[in-house]
Amino acid sequence: MASADQKQNIVSALSKHLSTLSLDPNSDKDIKSLCTEILNSSQKDNELVKWVEFASNFPVDSGASFKALSKLNEDLSKKSVILGNGLKISAADIVVFASVYSSVISLSNSDRNKLPHLLRWMDYIQIKGDFGDKFQTILLEKVQFEPPASKSVKKVEVESNVKKTESETKKASSSDADSKTKNSSGAKKAAADNQTSAEKKLPEKVDERDKDISVSLLKLQIGHIKKAWKHPSADSLLVEEIDVGEAKCRQVVSGLAKFCSPEQLTNRLVVLVTNMKPSKLRDVASEGMVLCASNEDHTVVEPLIAPEGAKVGEFILFSGHEGKPEDVLNPKKKQFEKIAVNLFTDDKGIATFKGIPFMTSAGPCTSSIPRASIK
């Protein structure tokens, strides 16, 4: 149960979100009384009522409360906040936060690890919810996600070296006995040299400073493909005319010809990186990059799917990453490449940066390919 100071702070925070309620910041009401007042008020938002009832009936028993928290975690896997557009905090977020706070802060680390979406949401609300210092901050361990692609590169390199070594060994066996011994030694040396060469070709370790490079540097916008056609001189490329709410459409070149036809792309909503440095691909100008999800062996590739109701030109938002994007990304600094290693879809196909959803006013962007890399 919240303390008197916490109750006053909750009332104050709620009063900013519920203009129809006369909530006194000096009130000493408990959470259930606040919920009852909201339910009895003239403001009858069905979604708000649902969450106020959830808060009002939140169980005290630890087993039942963990089950309720798990359901809330599942619901938050598809959105950044309980109600509102994009990242806007609502009265429902504040009431539910106050109701579940004591249960969440008492969880063990192992139980917290089972509720990643809930903990991400709690962290966002405690920062943005205007509670002052009335609630003890819930400290979160930030998980660093490793994209699956990096592991596969090493596996392919090692398998290639093994096959090459086997081939050299077979050649050696066709010689006489003395030559066989000599060539066997040479094969071993070649294998060692190849292994060293392969290790040199593997991607360099990412600088520690680059691990925390923020996705907020990217300008990601919802774009509408007005039309698409084949590149005049490259079979693997398509050219798209994409509306992102600017005075004129952007022309973008994408390597999608093997995976999508121009007809399949036409009239489709996509996620476009709009601050890439303009370039030419096989003599055709390109003013952006369509973000796509790809499976591990790159045999299935598709543009990210914007949710129904997303607005053309709106920016993709990421909870906890509200920094200013670059006007134009610097190719020499490899800013996009450093961010892209942390872009992937989760087990449900939700597009994420380090597990944080690509969020629009209509919900998260997705893909039909789970655990896919995004670039």
Coordinates of N, CA and C in Angstrom, one line a residue, residues 31-33 35-36 39 50-59 95 99:
I31 N -5.4 3.9 -3.0 CA -5.5 3.7 -4.4 C -6.9 3.2 -4.8
K32 N -7.5 2.4 -3.9 CA -8.9 1.9 -4.3 C -9.9 3.0 -4.2
S33 N -9.7 4.0 -3.3 CA -10.6 5.1 -3.3 C -10.5 6.0 -4.5
C35 N -9.5 4.9 -7.4 CA -10.1 4.1 -8.5 C -11.6 4.2 -8.5
T36 N -12.2 4.2 -7.3 CA -13.6 4.3 -7.2 C -14.1 5.7 -7.7
L39 N -14.0 5.7 -11.4 CA -15.1 4.9 -12.0 C -16.5 5.6 -11.9
K50 N -11.4 -0.3 -17.7 CA -10.9 -1.6 -17.6 C -9.6 -1.7 -16.8
W51 N -8.7 -0.7 -17.0 CA -7.5 -0.7 -16.3 C -7.6 -0.2 -14.9
V52 N -8.6 0.7 -14.6 CA -8.8 1.1 -13.3 C -9.4 0.0 -12.4
E53 N -10.2 -0.9 -13.1 CA -10.7 -2.1 -12.4 C -9.6 -3.0 -12.1
F54 N -8.7 -3.2 -13.1 CA -7.5 -4.0 -12.9 C -6.7 -3.5 -11.7
A55 N -6.5 -2.2 -11.6 CA -5.7 -1.7 -10.5 C -6.5 -1.8 -9.1
S56 N -7.8 -1.6 -9.2 CA -8.6 -1.7 -8.0 C -8.6 -3.1 -7.4
N57 N -8.6 -4.1 -8.3 CA -8.7 -5.5 -7.9 C -7.4 -6.2 -7.9
F58 N -6.2 -5.5 -7.9 CA -4.9 -6.1 -8.0 C -4.7 -6.9 -6.7
P59 N -4.4 -8.2 -6.8 CA -4.3 -9.1 -5.7 C -3.1 -8.8 -4.8
V95 N -2.3 4.9 -12.5 CA -3.0 4.1 -11.5 C -2.5 2.7 -11.4
S99 N -0.5 0.8 -8.3 CA -1.1 -0.4 -7.7 C -0.1 -1.6 -7.7

